[in-house]
């Protein structure tokens, strides 16, 4: 047993010794591997430090020299030198090719010596831009380029800028003999002078911000400060500059992407138009890191700036920007290291430009820009060379004014579907509307653009766009012109209903063609008529002035059109002196939110965003154009030419009328200050004999010219009552009803019985009788004293009459005392009249009467007789008095001059306002 145990022990000891040996080998190998890895890492770090400093300059760096003396690092410098020599051997023609590249990519002032361009005004339009901009030159030894050793080969050094890259500049370390700021200023001044001298004046805008200086930032450029080419920003308000740049980026990205382009530069190349100026923002820091919020905003701006045509030049602002960035690090006053050439080549910066020459050059650019802007522009400058050449499939675009010589446009389309215009009285709001309408109609034919124009204020702003007595021309694009409608809110409601119906029609057509917007619908249905519709409602707040059904319906319709109209090409232009007081929209911002295009006239309130006070400082004849819902970054100040002076707009209208009138109907003119004439109404002139005649009472307040009347059939209650004390309007209604009925019967088919119980109506009744007789109809004028007997006779002849009869009563209530009298055992005249009202329609007799009050009509009808009046027109009668004659519904009506409330039980769900036809008075009537 003892021997066996000893053998087992020996085997265990041997196994453990073998394990210790293997572990020792493994640990030794790992230690060696770690040492080798650390050595390789140190070599890589040394290589990076040498490359960053440059091989030739690395020997002068004490830290690099100390690390290179380590025996383990002995092979680093020879290896890097071998790599460089091999690279330059392959780069034998590199300097020549670089010179050719810079010459081709930096033409003109971008790459030529200053003597060739400094002091001359640029000619590039800004549609394209040089790819590179010269900053200096670099040299290499000939031996490094496969040439003769000792011979220096020089080539130009240039950096990308506009639309291509940002630039980050780091000043040289300060010393007793160097002036870092002067060197950096010379470099920045050189770049900016080249840029400004390349392009036409106004094509580039420069922003300067210096954390350490309120003024004297690049003073040689201050001549440009009197123009928009240069803006010097408050050193304490970097946030304002970044917000402004961010706003430009959002705005530019929005319309470039909507147009299908990835950047502003791509859009310029595709369209051949500059569209926006290039922008260069120079930010001078002090070497310290910006506060976190400003740093975050700066990076956000940098990431999207290049695509929006904005380049940043950062001086001593330590940060890592997003996007393409080229760095320039100054070694001393005249030398720098540039990321374009690498750290191994030193760039000799171009010498500073002579300060006096730069000052004179920028002064010439400023003068050229001012001369280019010219004096105040006229309305003619808004108009294109040739009329009607644009297409509205995608949008409407037209200049409305000028800023520093450049046209400022309004764009109405899917992105900015509706317009909100605000300005106090006398601020030029009407003039702006004329300028906008003129610019649009000159560019788009009536087949591309349809206008519906409505003016609620007491004026005739749009009246001249329809044919008149003095000027027979009219605006062919106008389908509807409404003026003096401040009391006829129903007309505004009618326009909104029309637009809602058109929206449904277009939506149905889009659904049938399986498209989603107007542009696609026009492509799929080229034979259809799908112009963009622009509805202009001036002083639109009057539409929502009351707390009634009109306001409720108008609010609902306006919200729907504002929300869905954009895709179907229906656009609203809402103008007002002050939008804040419209109670109907309190808590309902949907309408105004859809009005992304805001136009603020001088001193306008609450049109732009709350913090945007640009309109307060706007001068006369100017407007702030903002396509970004009123946010400040979208502001464009425009001088608006005088479009409302005598003969200015009419001159354009005459040209448009001569060009387009033959193929289009003249617009419907609705003038709330003038009552329609029966003789001029299409509904009257087109009447012919029919079996179911209609008595015309007045004109509907509607987009179309529609007459309202009562069809006189054999159904019960087919009688008409006119209610109120307004004699002129009451007589006009009965007169138009009788005349229109007469035109619908042939001679001998109808008899008219006229009875006047009010002396002031005698002359009108006699004139009507003469007109009826001249038309060949049998007519009888019954004196007031004989009315009871004549009514009795008519009642007795009800079933035996061979022709239709019309009993027209003027002031019927005045006959009640006489009608109420009766002999014992006989019916009174009033009873006989009630028989006529109840049984007359079925026997071909209808009563058309005027009662001067609802109570008197009730007395005439008796208990339960209200059904015998199937239609009525109320004048100066309050709404609460009309409920018994309106099927018991509550009637909202406040009398107003020249208007009547009309209700027909057989056709109306609720009463509607009409305009009684105007009866032309004779000279005797006027003096009666």
mmCIF file of C-alpha atoms in Angstrom, residues 705-873:
data_model
loop_
_atom_site.group_PDB
_atom_site.id
_atom_site.type_symbol
_atom_site.label_atom_id
_atom_site.label_comp_id
_atom_site.label_asym_id
_atom_site.label_seq_id
_atom_site.Cartn_x
_atom_site.Cartn_y
_atom_site.Cartn_z
ATOM 1 C CA UNK A 705 -77.776 85.677 -61.238
ATOM 2 C CA UNK A 706 -80.860 83.860 -59.989
ATOM 3 C CA UNK A 707 -84.342 85.345 -59.651
ATOM 4 C CA UNK A 708 -86.580 84.122 -56.852
ATOM 5 C CA UNK A 709 -90.234 83.597 -57.550
ATOM 6 C CA UNK A 710 -93.366 81.725 -56.575
ATOM 7 C CA UNK A 711 -94.832 79.086 -58.833
ATOM 8 C CA UNK A 712 -98.602 79.606 -59.015
ATOM 9 C CA UNK A 713 -100.150 76.192 -59.481
ATOM 10 C CA UNK A 714 -103.450 74.713 -58.392
ATOM 11 C CA UNK A 715 -102.018 73.501 -55.085
ATOM 12 C CA UNK A 716 -103.564 74.939 -51.902
ATOM 13 C CA UNK A 717 -101.991 78.092 -50.575
ATOM 14 C CA UNK A 718 -100.479 79.267 -53.872
ATOM 15 C CA UNK A 719 -100.989 82.910 -52.932
ATOM 16 C CA UNK A 720 -98.344 85.548 -52.204
ATOM 17 C CA UNK A 721 -98.218 88.092 -49.383
ATOM 18 C CA UNK A 722 -95.934 91.086 -49.095
ATOM 19 C CA UNK A 723 -95.522 92.230 -45.492
ATOM 20 C CA UNK A 724 -94.338 95.560 -44.107
ATOM 21 C CA UNK A 725 -94.802 99.285 -44.314
ATOM 22 C CA UNK A 726 -92.038 99.995 -46.866
ATOM 23 C CA UNK A 727 -94.279 101.265 -49.663
ATOM 24 C CA UNK A 728 -91.619 101.595 -52.355
ATOM 25 C CA UNK A 729 -90.319 98.034 -51.964
ATOM 26 C CA UNK A 730 -93.805 96.554 -51.549
ATOM 27 C CA UNK A 731 -95.052 98.199 -54.726
ATOM 28 C CA UNK A 732 -91.927 97.030 -56.574
ATOM 29 C CA UNK A 733 -92.466 93.421 -55.521
ATOM 30 C CA UNK A 734 -96.114 93.388 -56.618
ATOM 31 C CA UNK A 735 -95.207 95.169 -59.835
ATOM 32 C CA UNK A 736 -92.453 92.668 -60.787
ATOM 33 C CA UNK A 737 -94.645 89.707 -59.793
ATOM 34 C CA UNK A 738 -97.519 90.929 -61.972
ATOM 35 C CA UNK A 739 -95.385 91.845 -64.984
ATOM 36 C CA UNK A 740 -93.530 88.514 -64.886
ATOM 37 C CA UNK A 741 -96.835 86.604 -64.719
ATOM 38 C CA UNK A 742 -98.184 88.558 -67.681
ATOM 39 C CA UNK A 743 -95.253 87.420 -69.856
ATOM 40 C CA UNK A 744 -96.098 83.787 -69.180
ATOM 41 C CA UNK A 745 -99.656 83.963 -70.585
ATOM 42 C CA UNK A 746 -100.881 84.488 -74.103
ATOM 43 C CA UNK A 747 -103.481 87.106 -74.791
ATOM 44 C CA UNK A 748 -106.874 86.092 -73.474
ATOM 45 C CA UNK A 749 -105.529 83.408 -71.099
ATOM 46 C CA UNK A 750 -105.426 85.579 -67.980
ATOM 47 C CA UNK A 751 -107.242 88.493 -66.381
ATOM 48 C CA UNK A 752 -105.709 90.887 -63.885
ATOM 49 C CA UNK A 753 -107.763 92.591 -61.183
ATOM 50 C CA UNK A 754 -105.856 95.422 -59.514
ATOM 51 C CA UNK A 755 -107.135 97.088 -56.363
ATOM 52 C CA UNK A 756 -105.376 99.943 -54.595
ATOM 53 C CA UNK A 757 -106.474 100.881 -51.093
ATOM 54 C CA UNK A 758 -103.503 103.204 -50.433
ATOM 55 C CA UNK A 759 -103.548 106.526 -52.220
ATOM 56 C CA UNK A 760 -99.746 106.657 -52.633
ATOM 57 C CA UNK A 761 -99.937 103.615 -54.891
ATOM 58 C CA UNK A 762 -102.521 104.924 -57.335
ATOM 59 C CA UNK A 763 -100.062 106.119 -59.962
ATOM 60 C CA UNK A 764 -98.016 102.875 -59.835
ATOM 61 C CA UNK A 765 -101.205 100.790 -60.190
ATOM 62 C CA UNK A 766 -102.423 102.811 -63.161
ATOM 63 C CA UNK A 767 -99.044 102.513 -64.885
ATOM 64 C CA UNK A 768 -99.088 98.769 -64.347
ATOM 65 C CA UNK A 769 -102.620 98.565 -65.750
ATOM 66 C CA UNK A 770 -101.561 100.484 -68.854
ATOM 67 C CA UNK A 771 -98.569 98.164 -69.328
ATOM 68 C CA UNK A 772 -100.770 95.078 -69.012
ATOM 69 C CA UNK A 773 -103.284 96.448 -71.476
ATOM 70 C CA UNK A 774 -100.514 97.282 -73.931
ATOM 71 C CA UNK A 775 -99.306 93.688 -73.612
ATOM 72 C CA UNK A 776 -102.766 92.550 -74.716
ATOM 73 C CA UNK A 777 -104.111 91.305 -71.390
ATOM 74 C CA UNK A 778 -107.493 92.073 -69.875
ATOM 75 C CA UNK A 779 -107.021 94.268 -66.815
ATOM 76 C CA UNK A 780 -109.427 95.858 -64.369
ATOM 77 C CA UNK A 781 -108.611 98.506 -61.781
ATOM 78 C CA UNK A 782 -111.088 98.297 -58.904
ATOM 79 C CA UNK A 783 -111.650 101.383 -56.731
ATOM 80 C CA UNK A 784 -111.367 100.787 -52.997
ATOM 81 C CA UNK A 785 -115.080 101.412 -52.478
ATOM 82 C CA UNK A 786 -116.028 98.686 -54.934
ATOM 83 C CA UNK A 787 -113.616 96.044 -53.706
ATOM 84 C CA UNK A 788 -116.095 94.144 -51.446
ATOM 85 C CA UNK A 789 -118.547 93.730 -54.290
ATOM 86 C CA UNK A 790 -115.820 92.696 -56.743
ATOM 87 C CA UNK A 791 -114.437 90.150 -54.301
ATOM 88 C CA UNK A 792 -117.915 88.726 -53.880
ATOM 89 C CA UNK A 793 -118.297 88.497 -57.634
ATOM 90 C CA UNK A 794 -114.970 86.707 -58.024
ATOM 91 C CA UNK A 795 -115.939 84.249 -55.297
ATOM 92 C CA UNK A 796 -119.189 83.534 -57.054
ATOM 93 C CA UNK A 797 -117.436 82.907 -60.352
ATOM 94 C CA UNK A 798 -114.701 80.635 -58.995
ATOM 95 C CA UNK A 799 -115.910 77.427 -60.533
ATOM 96 C CA UNK A 800 -117.219 78.887 -63.765
ATOM 97 C CA UNK A 801 -114.347 81.141 -64.856
ATOM 98 C CA UNK A 802 -112.861 80.249 -68.243
ATOM 99 C CA UNK A 803 -109.491 81.979 -67.737
ATOM 100 C CA UNK A 804 -106.877 82.327 -65.034
ATOM 101 C CA UNK A 805 -107.262 85.379 -62.811
ATOM 102 C CA UNK A 806 -104.836 87.325 -60.659
ATOM 103 C CA UNK A 807 -106.172 89.485 -57.831
ATOM 104 C CA UNK A 808 -103.507 92.041 -56.874
ATOM 105 C CA UNK A 809 -104.239 93.959 -53.664
ATOM 106 C CA UNK A 810 -102.250 97.046 -52.703
ATOM 107 C CA UNK A 811 -102.657 97.784 -48.989
ATOM 108 C CA UNK A 812 -105.161 94.962 -48.468
ATOM 109 C CA UNK A 813 -105.341 95.631 -44.756
ATOM 110 C CA UNK A 814 -106.789 99.092 -45.451
ATOM 111 C CA UNK A 815 -109.862 97.407 -46.962
ATOM 112 C CA UNK A 816 -110.619 95.335 -43.855
ATOM 113 C CA UNK A 817 -113.209 97.725 -42.405
ATOM 114 C CA UNK A 818 -115.137 97.728 -45.676
ATOM 115 C CA UNK A 819 -114.728 93.999 -46.168
ATOM 116 C CA UNK A 820 -115.956 93.196 -42.676
ATOM 117 C CA UNK A 821 -119.304 94.880 -43.273
ATOM 118 C CA UNK A 822 -122.119 92.535 -44.244
ATOM 119 C CA UNK A 823 -125.874 92.481 -44.601
ATOM 120 C CA UNK A 824 -127.894 90.192 -42.338
ATOM 121 C CA UNK A 825 -127.850 86.640 -43.578
ATOM 122 C CA UNK A 826 -125.088 87.256 -46.105
ATOM 123 C CA UNK A 827 -121.332 86.666 -46.138
ATOM 124 C CA UNK A 828 -119.091 89.650 -45.674
ATOM 125 C CA UNK A 829 -116.518 90.709 -48.179
ATOM 126 C CA UNK A 830 -113.870 89.392 -45.796
ATOM 127 C CA UNK A 831 -115.490 85.968 -45.824
ATOM 128 C CA UNK A 832 -115.514 86.048 -49.608
ATOM 129 C CA UNK A 833 -111.823 87.028 -49.664
ATOM 130 C CA UNK A 834 -111.012 84.105 -47.407
ATOM 131 C CA UNK A 835 -112.865 81.866 -49.856
ATOM 132 C CA UNK A 836 -110.674 83.217 -52.663
ATOM 133 C CA UNK A 837 -107.515 82.602 -50.637
ATOM 134 C CA UNK A 838 -108.523 79.067 -49.723
ATOM 135 C CA UNK A 839 -110.241 77.833 -52.878
ATOM 136 C CA UNK A 840 -108.901 80.197 -55.518
ATOM 137 C CA UNK A 841 -105.648 78.399 -56.466
ATOM 138 C CA UNK A 842 -107.426 75.189 -57.328
ATOM 139 C CA UNK A 843 -109.819 77.183 -59.532
ATOM 140 C CA UNK A 844 -107.187 79.256 -61.336
ATOM 141 C CA UNK A 845 -107.376 82.362 -59.146
ATOM 142 C CA UNK A 846 -104.402 83.598 -57.095
ATOM 143 C CA UNK A 847 -104.155 86.484 -54.661
ATOM 144 C CA UNK A 848 -101.072 88.678 -54.587
ATOM 145 C CA UNK A 849 -101.475 91.102 -51.718
ATOM 146 C CA UNK A 850 -99.613 93.636 -49.644
ATOM 147 C CA UNK A 851 -100.357 93.817 -45.946
ATOM 148 C CA UNK A 852 -98.661 96.447 -43.824
ATOM 149 C CA UNK A 853 -98.275 94.185 -40.800
ATOM 150 C CA UNK A 854 -98.407 90.534 -39.804
ATOM 151 C CA UNK A 855 -101.242 91.149 -37.352
ATOM 152 C CA UNK A 856 -103.383 92.631 -40.132
ATOM 153 C CA UNK A 857 -102.638 89.622 -42.327
ATOM 154 C CA UNK A 858 -103.730 87.329 -39.505
ATOM 155 C CA UNK A 859 -106.952 89.310 -39.188
ATOM 156 C CA UNK A 860 -107.538 88.840 -42.872
ATOM 157 C CA UNK A 861 -106.887 85.113 -42.816
ATOM 158 C CA UNK A 862 -108.812 84.379 -39.650
ATOM 159 C CA UNK A 863 -108.229 81.427 -37.306
ATOM 160 C CA UNK A 864 -106.112 78.696 -38.910
ATOM 161 C CA UNK A 865 -105.835 80.526 -42.196
ATOM 162 C CA UNK A 866 -102.038 80.921 -42.304
ATOM 163 C CA UNK A 867 -101.747 77.928 -44.620
ATOM 164 C CA UNK A 868 -103.594 79.904 -47.283
ATOM 165 C CA UNK A 869 -100.478 82.071 -47.748
ATOM 166 C CA UNK A 870 -97.931 79.674 -49.233
ATOM 167 C CA UNK A 871 -95.286 82.300 -49.954
ATOM 168 C CA UNK A 872 -94.405 85.678 -48.537
ATOM 169 C CA UNK A 873 -91.833 88.441 -48.729
#
